[in-house]
Amino acid sequence: MTFTLATALLVSCSFAFLRGWASNSPADLARTPPMGWNTWNHFGCQISEKTVVDAAKALSDSGLKDFGYECWQAPTRHSLTKEPLADPQKFPSGIKSVVEQVHALGLKFGIYSDGGTHTCGGRFGSLGYEDIDAKTYAEWGVDFLKYDNCYNEGLSGNQSISHERYGNMSRALASTGRPIHFAVCNWGEDKPWEWASEIAQSWRISGDIYDNFGDYDPRCPCEVLEGCKNFGHHCAVTRILDWAASLVDYAGPGGWNDLDMLEVGNGNMTYDEYVTHFSMWALLKSPMILGNDLTKMTDETWEIITNKLLIDTNQDELGIPVRRRWRRPVPQGGTVQLWSGPLTSRRVVVAVMNTSPISINLQIPLSDVFEEATLGFYDVYDVWKKDTSGRWGAPYPVHSNNLKVSLRKHQTKVWILVPSNNVIDQVSFS
């Protein structure tokens, strides 16, 4: 899909720059997952006009926008009109001025609010003020709204109540006539994947992520989604992936499972763990919202977040997330997992993830991926290895219709299988 704008920025206790959509029609919102940057993971509420504009410039000047990439409120609303007001100390020029600067850089602009009386950061929320807030956001030129779930006055607990509360903001946004991506952020409560596609373009499936690969945290207690009543926060990467594995059928062009923001570059995971995190978010077609300091990136962080071949799989027009084919326990702890899915032009993407604490060698028969094909029908490319020209996607050798794989602890490898001239017209996935 061709995009006229490349990325977007989200503001509130969170601002975001997002990848643009194809046109100004609401029908074109989120035909592929949004991409961008959000202030929250790295800066929290310590933001200002300078934080936001500097990040926007970093996206533009560094070339990140070519790859496709909260606490703004005043203490109270306007006393008479009840319009939302920006913090005059942090944003003396007002939000509209910041939006114009972001748009001038070829980026789209996102903002944050909450479907409650207050935001999670303690500023005013939008519950009961949906119409005036949506109208103001549209007048400011906002392109994206992340809508949280704190202080919701008990208006949750079943799907019809949550649908109505979030639907009120969805309808208010639609009435403005401005296409604004609506991102439901109710942390997976009331199973938004079953109803949010009617009113939103993306929906969170879990409690808040934190910069951790696989440690258990009692604040994110549910090991499986079925019967989960406390989606919590401080959720590790592997916990979110286990939840996402059962939800792939709910995502597709126009509406996406949101696995939460990316932690790549925030410093608490290893290179291999960040590669796994970035890879699986991309392959599951999650929104790809960076959460690091864009003005201070290591070479390793830059290398991960600019893997164009992997980004292209996330933005593939077919819009089908990878599916977990198997998950096998390792005696020392953790698992080895096989994921795969289709791409446009009859291509196939395959990922093998090692969540265990040891290195592992294994052979994976192609029959584990799909039934009626052999590797002789495909050319195989390693998404995380560069070819002789320096581009991601070096040719990968195959042996007797098997992928031979060596994985370090917490490493993920990804391949794209491209049909050769004699490939069968259709492949049937196992």
Short mmCIF file of C-alpha atoms in Angstrom, two decimals:
data_model
loop_
_atom_site.label_atom_id
_atom_site.label_comp_id
_atom_site.label_asym_id
_atom_site.label_seq_id
_atom_site.Cartn_x
_atom_site.Cartn_y
_atom_site.Cartn_z
CA MET A 1 0.00 0.00 0.00
CA THR A 2 1.31 3.46 -0.84
CA PHE A 3 1.21 6.00 1.96
CA THR A 4 1.31 9.72 1.48
CA LEU A 5 2.72 10.30 4.97
CA ALA A 6 5.16 8.12 6.76
CA THR A 7 4.73 8.18 10.53
CA ALA A 8 2.86 9.71 13.44
CA LEU A 9 3.39 11.08 16.93
CA LEU A 10 1.13 10.47 20.01
CA VAL A 11 0.73 13.06 22.86
CA SER A 12 -0.75 13.11 26.37
CA CYS A 13 0.82 11.74 29.28
CA SER A 14 1.51 10.63 25.70
CA PHE A 15 2.16 12.05 22.21
CA ALA A 16 2.60 10.02 19.04
CA PHE A 17 3.75 10.42 15.47
CA LEU A 18 2.08 7.90 13.19
CA ARG A 19 2.48 6.55 9.72
CA GLY A 20 -0.06 8.20 7.45
CA TRP A 21 -2.94 6.59 5.70
CA ALA A 22 -3.63 6.62 2.00
CA SER A 23 -6.22 9.36 1.86
CA ASN A 24 -8.49 11.56 3.96
CA SER A 25 -11.33 9.05 3.77
CA PRO A 26 -12.39 7.26 6.99
CA ALA A 27 -12.59 4.06 4.93
CA ASP A 28 -8.82 4.19 4.43
CA LEU A 29 -7.94 4.37 8.12
CA ALA A 30 -5.70 1.53 9.26
CA ARG A 31 -5.67 -0.55 6.09
CA THR A 32 -2.31 -1.63 7.50
CA PRO A 33 -1.17 -1.32 11.14
CA PRO A 34 -0.22 2.22 12.22
CA MET A 35 3.44 2.99 12.83
CA GLY A 36 4.94 5.78 14.86
CA TRP A 37 6.35 6.97 18.18
CA ASN A 38 4.84 7.58 21.62
CA THR A 39 6.29 9.57 24.51
CA TRP A 40 4.98 7.43 27.38
CA ASN A 41 7.41 4.50 27.67
CA HIS A 42 10.50 6.68 27.91
CA PHE A 43 9.34 10.12 29.06
CA GLY A 44 6.12 9.47 31.00
CA CYS A 45 4.60 12.85 31.85
CA GLN A 46 7.90 14.71 31.56
CA ILE A 47 7.08 16.19 28.17
CA SER A 48 6.82 19.64 26.60
CA GLU A 49 6.56 21.30 23.22
CA LYS A 50 10.32 20.81 22.85
CA THR A 51 10.13 17.06 23.64
CA VAL A 52 7.46 16.56 21.00
CA VAL A 53 8.90 18.76 18.25
CA ASP A 54 12.44 17.41 18.82
CA ALA A 55 11.14 13.86 18.47
CA ALA A 56 9.26 14.77 15.31
CA LYS A 57 12.40 16.33 13.86
CA ALA A 58 14.40 13.25 14.85
CA LEU A 59 11.94 11.04 12.98
CA SER A 60 12.20 13.25 9.93
CA ASP A 61 15.91 14.12 9.96
CA SER A 62 17.15 10.61 10.80
CA GLY A 63 15.20 9.07 7.92
CA LEU A 64 12.99 7.01 10.25
CA LYS A 65 9.86 8.40 8.63
CA ASP A 66 10.98 6.80 5.39
CA PHE A 67 10.71 3.41 7.09
CA GLY A 68 7.13 4.19 8.05
CA TYR A 69 7.17 5.46 11.60
CA GLU A 70 0.64 11.95 28.12
CA CYS A 71 0.59 14.81 30.02
CA TRP A 72 -0.58 17.52 27.78
CA GLN A 73 -3.73 18.63 29.63
CA ALA A 74 -4.09 21.70 31.78
CA PRO A 75 -5.31 21.07 35.33
CA THR A 76 -8.92 21.89 34.32
CA ARG A 77 -11.09 22.45 31.27
CA HIS A 78 -12.21 25.88 30.09
CA SER A 79 -14.55 27.14 32.81
CA LEU A 80 -17.29 28.22 30.40
CA THR A 81 -17.05 26.18 27.20
CA LYS A 82 -15.63 23.03 28.86
CA GLU A 83 -13.21 22.68 25.97
CA PRO A 84 -10.05 20.71 26.75
CA LEU A 85 -7.08 22.98 27.39
CA ALA A 86 -3.38 22.25 27.08
CA ASP A 87 -1.00 22.83 29.98
CA PRO A 88 0.15 26.44 29.37
CA GLN A 89 3.55 25.80 30.98
CA LYS A 90 4.38 22.75 28.86
CA PHE A 91 2.66 23.91 25.66
CA PRO A 92 2.64 27.70 25.67
CA SER A 93 1.93 27.83 21.93
CA GLY A 94 -1.02 25.45 22.25
CA ILE A 95 -1.58 22.00 20.76
CA LYS A 96 -2.69 23.30 17.37
CA SER A 97 0.69 24.98 16.87
CA VAL A 98 2.52 21.75 17.73
CA VAL A 99 0.26 19.79 15.37
CA GLU A 100 1.07 22.20 12.55
CA GLN A 101 4.80 21.78 13.15
CA VAL A 102 4.44 17.99 13.11
CA HIS A 103 2.33 18.06 9.93
CA ALA A 104 4.92 20.32 8.28
CA LEU A 105 7.46 17.51 8.76
CA GLY A 106 5.28 15.09 6.79
CA LEU A 107 4.01 13.31 9.90
CA LYS A 108 0.62 12.74 11.44
CA PHE A 109 -0.23 13.65 15.01
CA GLY A 110 -1.88 11.64 17.76
CA ILE A 111 -3.25 12.61 21.15
CA TYR A 112 -4.33 10.82 24.31
CA SER A 113 -7.43 10.93 26.47
CA ASP A 114 -9.40 8.60 28.71
CA GLY A 115 -12.90 7.16 28.77
CA GLY A 116 -13.18 8.13 32.42
CA THR A 117 -13.46 11.19 34.62
CA HIS A 118 -9.65 11.45 34.75
CA THR A 119 -6.72 10.11 32.78
CA CYS A 120 -4.37 7.55 34.31
CA GLY A 121 -2.03 10.49 34.98
CA GLY A 122 -4.69 12.35 36.96
CA ARG A 123 -5.68 14.99 34.38
CA PHE A 124 -9.24 15.49 33.16
CA GLY A 125 -10.75 12.66 31.11
CA SER A 126 -13.36 12.67 28.36
CA LEU A 127 -16.22 10.76 29.98
CA GLY A 128 -19.30 12.92 29.43
CA TYR A 129 -17.35 15.35 27.26
CA GLU A 130 -16.92 13.20 24.17
CA ASP A 131 -18.52 15.65 21.71
CA ILE A 132 -16.61 18.77 22.75
CA ASP A 133 -13.33 16.86 22.98
CA ALA A 134 -13.72 15.23 19.56
CA LYS A 135 -14.66 18.58 18.02
CA THR A 136 -11.61 20.24 19.57
CA TYR A 137 -9.25 17.46 18.47
CA ALA A 138 -10.54 17.78 14.91
CA GLU A 139 -10.10 21.57 14.98
CA TRP A 140 -6.52 21.09 16.16
CA GLY A 141 -5.84 18.72 13.25
CA VAL A 142 -5.36 15.56 15.32
CA ASP A 143 -5.09 12.31 13.32
CA PHE A 144 -5.07 9.66 16.06
CA LEU A 145 -6.67 9.24 19.49
CA LYS A 146 -5.49 6.74 22.09
CA TYR A 147 -8.38 6.33 24.53
CA ASP A 148 -7.56 4.87 27.95
CA ASN A 149 -9.64 3.20 30.68
CA CYS A 150 -8.85 4.75 34.08
CA TYR A 151 -11.49 6.22 36.42
CA ASN A 152 -14.30 4.84 34.27
CA GLU A 153 -16.98 5.14 36.99
CA GLY A 154 -17.62 1.42 36.94
CA LEU A 155 -18.71 1.51 33.29
CA SER A 156 -17.04 -1.81 32.49
CA GLY A 157 -17.56 -5.41 33.41
CA ASN A 158 -19.54 -6.54 30.40
CA GLN A 159 -19.17 -5.98 26.68
CA SER A 160 -22.33 -3.92 26.13
CA ILE A 161 -21.32 -1.33 28.76
CA SER A 162 -17.76 -1.02 27.43
CA HIS A 163 -19.01 -0.93 23.83
CA GLU A 164 -21.37 1.93 24.67
CA ARG A 165 -18.76 3.96 26.57
CA TYR A 166 -16.10 3.66 23.87
CA GLY A 167 -18.75 3.94 21.17
CA ASN A 168 -19.72 7.38 22.46
CA MET A 169 -16.26 8.70 21.60
CA SER A 170 -16.19 6.81 18.31
CA ARG A 171 -19.45 8.44 17.24
CA ALA A 172 -18.23 11.84 18.38
CA LEU A 173 -15.07 11.50 16.30
CA ALA A 174 -17.08 10.39 13.26
CA SER A 175 -19.39 13.39 13.58
CA THR A 176 -16.47 15.79 13.12
CA GLY A 177 -15.93 14.61 9.54
CA ARG A 178 -12.18 14.33 10.10
CA PRO A 179 -10.63 10.86 9.74
CA ILE A 180 -9.14 10.11 13.17
CA HIS A 181 -7.76 6.69 14.01
CA PHE A 182 -9.50 5.55 17.20
CA ALA A 183 -7.34 3.31 19.40
CA VAL A 184 -9.27 1.62 22.20
CA CYS A 185 -7.03 1.11 25.24
CA ASN A 186 -9.09 -0.80 27.82
CA TRP A 187 -6.26 -3.27 28.54
CA GLY A 188 -8.17 -6.30 27.23
CA GLU A 189 -11.07 -5.93 29.65
CA ASP A 190 -14.38 -7.23 28.32
CA LYS A 191 -12.60 -8.82 25.34
CA PRO A 192 -12.46 -5.81 22.98
CA TRP A 193 -11.27 -8.02 20.13
CA GLU A 194 -14.85 -9.34 19.97
CA TRP A 195 -16.56 -5.94 19.56
CA ALA A 196 -14.13 -3.04 19.07
CA SER A 197 -13.82 -3.56 15.30
CA GLU A 198 -17.29 -2.00 15.02
CA ILE A 199 -16.13 1.30 16.49
CA ALA A 200 -12.31 1.47 16.37
CA GLN A 201 -9.25 0.77 14.22
CA SER A 202 -7.17 -0.90 16.94
CA TRP A 203 -7.68 -2.29 20.43
CA ARG A 204 -5.33 -3.25 23.23
CA ILE A 205 -5.37 -6.93 24.17
CA SER A 206 -3.37 -6.77 27.41
CA GLY A 207 -2.28 -4.77 30.41
CA ASP A 208 0.62 -2.36 29.95
CA ILE A 209 3.89 -3.75 28.68
CA TYR A 210 7.16 -3.09 30.47
CA ASP A 211 10.78 -3.44 29.39
CA ASN A 212 11.16 -7.13 30.26
CA PHE A 213 11.37 -10.26 28.13
CA GLY A 214 9.87 -13.08 30.14
CA ASP A 215 9.87 -12.58 33.91
CA TYR A 216 6.68 -13.25 35.80
CA ASP A 217 5.25 -10.21 37.56
CA PRO A 218 2.28 -10.59 39.95
CA ARG A 219 0.90 -7.32 38.62
CA CYS A 220 0.22 -9.15 35.33
CA PRO A 221 -1.12 -12.41 36.76
CA CYS A 222 -3.09 -14.16 34.01
CA GLU A 223 -1.17 -16.87 32.17
CA VAL A 224 -4.03 -17.42 29.70
CA LEU A 225 -6.80 -15.17 28.43
CA GLU A 226 -9.65 -17.57 29.12
CA GLY A 227 -11.29 -16.49 32.36
CA CYS A 228 -8.83 -13.64 32.98
CA LYS A 229 -10.34 -10.93 35.16
CA ASN A 230 -7.21 -8.91 35.92
CA PHE A 231 -5.18 -7.94 32.87
CA GLY A 232 -2.90 -5.92 35.10
CA HIS A 233 0.24 -4.08 34.06
CA HIS A 234 3.98 -4.75 33.95
CA CYS A 235 3.34 -7.48 31.38
CA ALA A 236 6.42 -9.10 29.84
CA VAL A 237 6.89 -9.62 26.11
CA THR A 238 6.35 -13.39 26.25
CA ARG A 239 3.18 -13.02 28.34
CA ILE A 240 1.64 -10.70 25.74
CA LEU A 241 2.67 -13.04 22.92
CA ASP A 242 0.97 -15.99 24.60
CA TRP A 243 -2.24 -13.98 24.78
CA ALA A 244 -1.93 -12.76 21.21
CA ALA A 245 -1.54 -16.29 19.85
CA SER A 246 -5.23 -17.04 20.36
CA LEU A 247 -6.50 -13.77 18.85
CA VAL A 248 -5.04 -13.69 15.35
CA ASP A 249 -8.41 -14.26 13.66
CA TYR A 250 -9.71 -10.94 15.00
CA ALA A 251 -7.12 -8.78 13.21
CA GLY A 252 -7.10 -7.65 9.59
CA PRO A 253 -7.20 -4.60 7.31
CA GLY A 254 -9.09 -1.83 9.08
CA GLY A 255 -8.78 -3.24 12.61
CA TRP A 256 -5.79 -4.57 14.57
CA ASN A 257 -4.91 -6.30 17.83
CA ASP A 258 -2.66 -3.85 19.69
CA LEU A 259 0.10 -5.59 21.66
CA ASP A 260 1.10 -2.21 23.21
CA MET A 261 4.05 0.05 22.48
CA LEU A 262 7.55 -1.12 21.60
CA GLU A 263 10.24 -1.11 24.29
CA VAL A 264 13.18 -1.47 21.85
CA GLY A 265 16.01 0.79 22.94
CA ASN A 266 14.89 1.44 26.51
CA GLY A 267 17.73 -0.64 27.89
CA ASN A 268 16.42 -3.51 30.00
CA MET A 269 16.52 -6.28 27.37
CA THR A 270 19.33 -7.82 25.35
CA TYR A 271 19.80 -7.38 21.62
CA ASP A 272 18.28 -10.82 20.92
CA GLU A 273 15.31 -10.07 23.18
CA TYR A 274 14.63 -6.78 21.44
CA VAL A 275 14.88 -8.51 18.04
CA THR A 276 12.32 -11.08 19.22
CA HIS A 277 10.06 -8.31 20.57
CA PHE A 278 10.23 -6.26 17.36
CA SER A 279 9.90 -9.30 15.08
CA MET A 280 6.84 -10.79 16.73
CA TRP A 281 5.01 -7.46 17.05
CA ALA A 282 5.60 -6.94 13.33
CA LEU A 283 4.53 -10.43 12.29
CA LEU A 284 1.39 -10.37 14.44
CA LYS A 285 0.42 -7.13 12.67
CA SER A 286 0.41 -5.07 15.84
CA PRO A 287 0.65 -1.30 15.57
CA MET A 288 4.38 -0.52 15.62
CA ILE A 289 4.66 2.42 18.01
CA LEU A 290 8.22 3.15 19.14
CA GLY A 291 8.65 4.13 22.78
CA ASN A 292 12.34 5.05 23.08
CA ASP A 293 14.20 8.38 23.02
CA LEU A 294 14.59 9.03 19.30
CA THR A 295 17.28 11.65 19.89
CA LYS A 296 19.59 9.18 21.66
CA MET A 297 19.71 5.80 19.93
CA THR A 298 22.45 3.18 19.86
CA ASP A 299 23.51 1.59 16.60
CA GLU A 300 21.86 -1.66 17.73
CA THR A 301 18.51 0.08 18.33
CA TRP A 302 18.70 1.78 14.94
CA GLU A 303 19.53 -1.54 13.26
CA ILE A 304 16.50 -3.25 14.79
CA ILE A 305 13.87 -0.59 14.14
CA THR A 306 14.98 0.03 10.54
CA ASN A 307 14.80 -3.55 9.30
CA LYS A 308 12.82 -2.70 6.17
CA LEU A 309 12.12 -6.29 5.22
CA LEU A 310 10.47 -6.95 8.56
CA ILE A 311 8.58 -3.64 8.47
CA ASP A 312 7.30 -4.58 5.02
CA THR A 313 5.85 -7.81 6.44
CA ASN A 314 3.99 -5.78 9.07
CA GLN A 315 2.66 -3.47 6.34
CA ASP A 316 1.87 -6.27 3.88
CA GLU A 317 -1.47 -5.55 2.18
CA LEU A 318 -2.80 -9.04 2.81
CA GLY A 319 -2.96 -8.13 6.49
CA ILE A 320 -2.95 -11.67 7.92
CA PRO A 321 -1.06 -12.15 11.21
CA VAL A 322 1.22 -15.14 11.68
CA ARG A 323 -0.27 -18.12 13.49
CA ARG A 324 1.51 -20.21 16.10
CA ARG A 325 1.96 -23.72 14.64
CA TRP A 326 3.41 -25.29 17.75
CA ARG A 327 4.84 -24.46 21.18
CA ARG A 328 7.17 -27.04 22.67
CA PRO A 329 8.51 -26.94 26.24
CA VAL A 330 12.26 -27.03 26.92
CA PRO A 331 13.34 -29.05 30.01
CA GLN A 332 15.42 -26.14 31.34
CA GLY A 333 12.39 -23.82 31.13
CA GLY A 334 10.71 -21.79 28.43
CA THR A 335 9.65 -23.01 25.00
CA VAL A 336 10.53 -23.17 21.34
CA GLN A 337 7.76 -21.92 19.07
CA LEU A 338 7.03 -22.03 15.36
CA TRP A 339 4.93 -19.27 13.79
CA SER A 340 4.06 -18.73 10.13
CA GLY A 341 1.65 -16.94 7.86
CA PRO A 342 0.95 -15.85 4.28
CA LEU A 343 2.07 -12.66 2.56
CA THR A 344 1.14 -11.15 -0.78
CA SER A 345 2.49 -12.69 -3.99
CA ARG A 346 2.22 -16.23 -2.54
CA ARG A 347 5.09 -15.60 -0.17
CA VAL A 348 5.26 -17.12 3.31
CA VAL A 349 6.87 -15.76 6.47
CA VAL A 350 8.19 -18.20 9.08
CA ALA A 351 9.54 -17.41 12.56
CA VAL A 352 11.11 -19.65 15.19
CA MET A 353 11.32 -18.23 18.71
CA ASN A 354 13.34 -19.54 21.64
CA THR A 355 12.10 -18.32 25.03
CA SER A 356 14.28 -20.80 26.93
CA PRO A 357 17.49 -19.94 28.85
CA ILE A 358 19.69 -22.16 26.64
CA SER A 359 20.88 -22.31 23.04
CA ILE A 360 19.00 -24.77 20.85
CA ASN A 361 19.63 -26.54 17.53
CA LEU A 362 16.74 -28.10 15.64
CA GLN A 363 15.45 -29.04 12.20
CA ILE A 364 11.99 -27.92 11.15
CA PRO A 365 10.28 -29.77 8.30
CA LEU A 366 8.33 -27.60 5.92
CA SER A 367 5.36 -29.88 6.52
CA ASP A 368 5.05 -28.20 9.93
CA VAL A 369 4.19 -25.01 8.07
CA PHE A 370 2.03 -26.18 5.20
CA GLU A 371 0.95 -29.48 3.77
CA GLU A 372 1.50 -29.70 0.04
CA ALA A 373 4.83 -28.09 -0.68
CA THR A 374 8.56 -28.63 -0.35
CA LEU A 375 11.40 -26.19 0.03
CA GLY A 376 12.30 -26.98 -3.57
CA PHE A 377 9.42 -24.72 -4.55
CA TYR A 378 10.78 -21.75 -2.64
CA ASP A 379 13.77 -19.50 -2.29
CA VAL A 380 14.41 -18.79 1.38
CA TYR A 381 15.69 -15.47 2.77
CA ASP A 382 16.91 -14.68 6.27
CA VAL A 383 15.14 -11.51 7.45
CA TRP A 384 17.80 -10.76 10.10
CA LYS A 385 20.86 -11.27 7.93
CA LYS A 386 22.09 -8.87 5.26
CA ASP A 387 23.04 -9.90 1.74
CA THR A 388 26.23 -8.87 -0.05
CA SER A 389 24.69 -5.54 -1.01
CA GLY A 390 23.92 -4.70 2.62
CA ARG A 391 20.16 -5.25 2.42
CA TRP A 392 18.21 -7.40 4.86
CA GLY A 393 17.29 -10.80 3.44
CA ALA A 394 20.37 -12.88 2.73
CA PRO A 395 19.73 -16.22 0.94
CA TYR A 396 19.36 -19.05 3.43
CA PRO A 397 20.49 -22.60 2.64
CA VAL A 398 18.00 -25.46 3.00
CA HIS A 399 18.58 -29.17 3.46
CA SER A 400 16.21 -32.00 2.53
CA ASN A 401 13.07 -29.90 2.91
CA ASN A 402 14.10 -28.84 6.41
CA LEU A 403 15.09 -25.54 7.93
CA LYS A 404 18.18 -26.09 10.08
CA VAL A 405 18.01 -23.63 12.92
CA SER A 406 20.45 -22.62 15.65
CA LEU A 407 19.02 -20.25 18.25
CA ARG A 408 20.66 -18.49 21.15
CA LYS A 409 18.60 -18.04 24.31
CA HIS A 410 15.68 -15.66 23.74
CA GLN A 411 16.52 -15.35 20.04
CA THR A 412 14.06 -15.38 17.16
CA LYS A 413 14.89 -16.04 13.52
CA VAL A 414 12.61 -15.03 10.67
CA TRP A 415 12.59 -16.18 7.04
CA ILE A 416 10.59 -15.20 4.00
CA LEU A 417 9.88 -17.98 1.50
CA VAL A 418 9.51 -16.64 -2.03
CA PRO A 419 7.97 -18.84 -4.76
CA SER A 420 10.44 -20.02 -7.35
CA ASN A 421 9.37 -20.56 -10.95
CA ASN A 422 7.98 -24.04 -10.31
CA VAL A 423 5.97 -23.26 -7.17
CA ILE A 424 2.48 -24.73 -6.93
CA ASP A 425 -0.28 -22.14 -7.27
CA GLN A 426 -1.72 -22.71 -3.82
CA VAL A 427 -0.31 -23.86 -0.50
CA SER A 428 -2.43 -25.31 2.27
CA PHE A 429 -1.39 -24.32 5.77
CA SER A 430 -1.17 -27.01 8.38
#
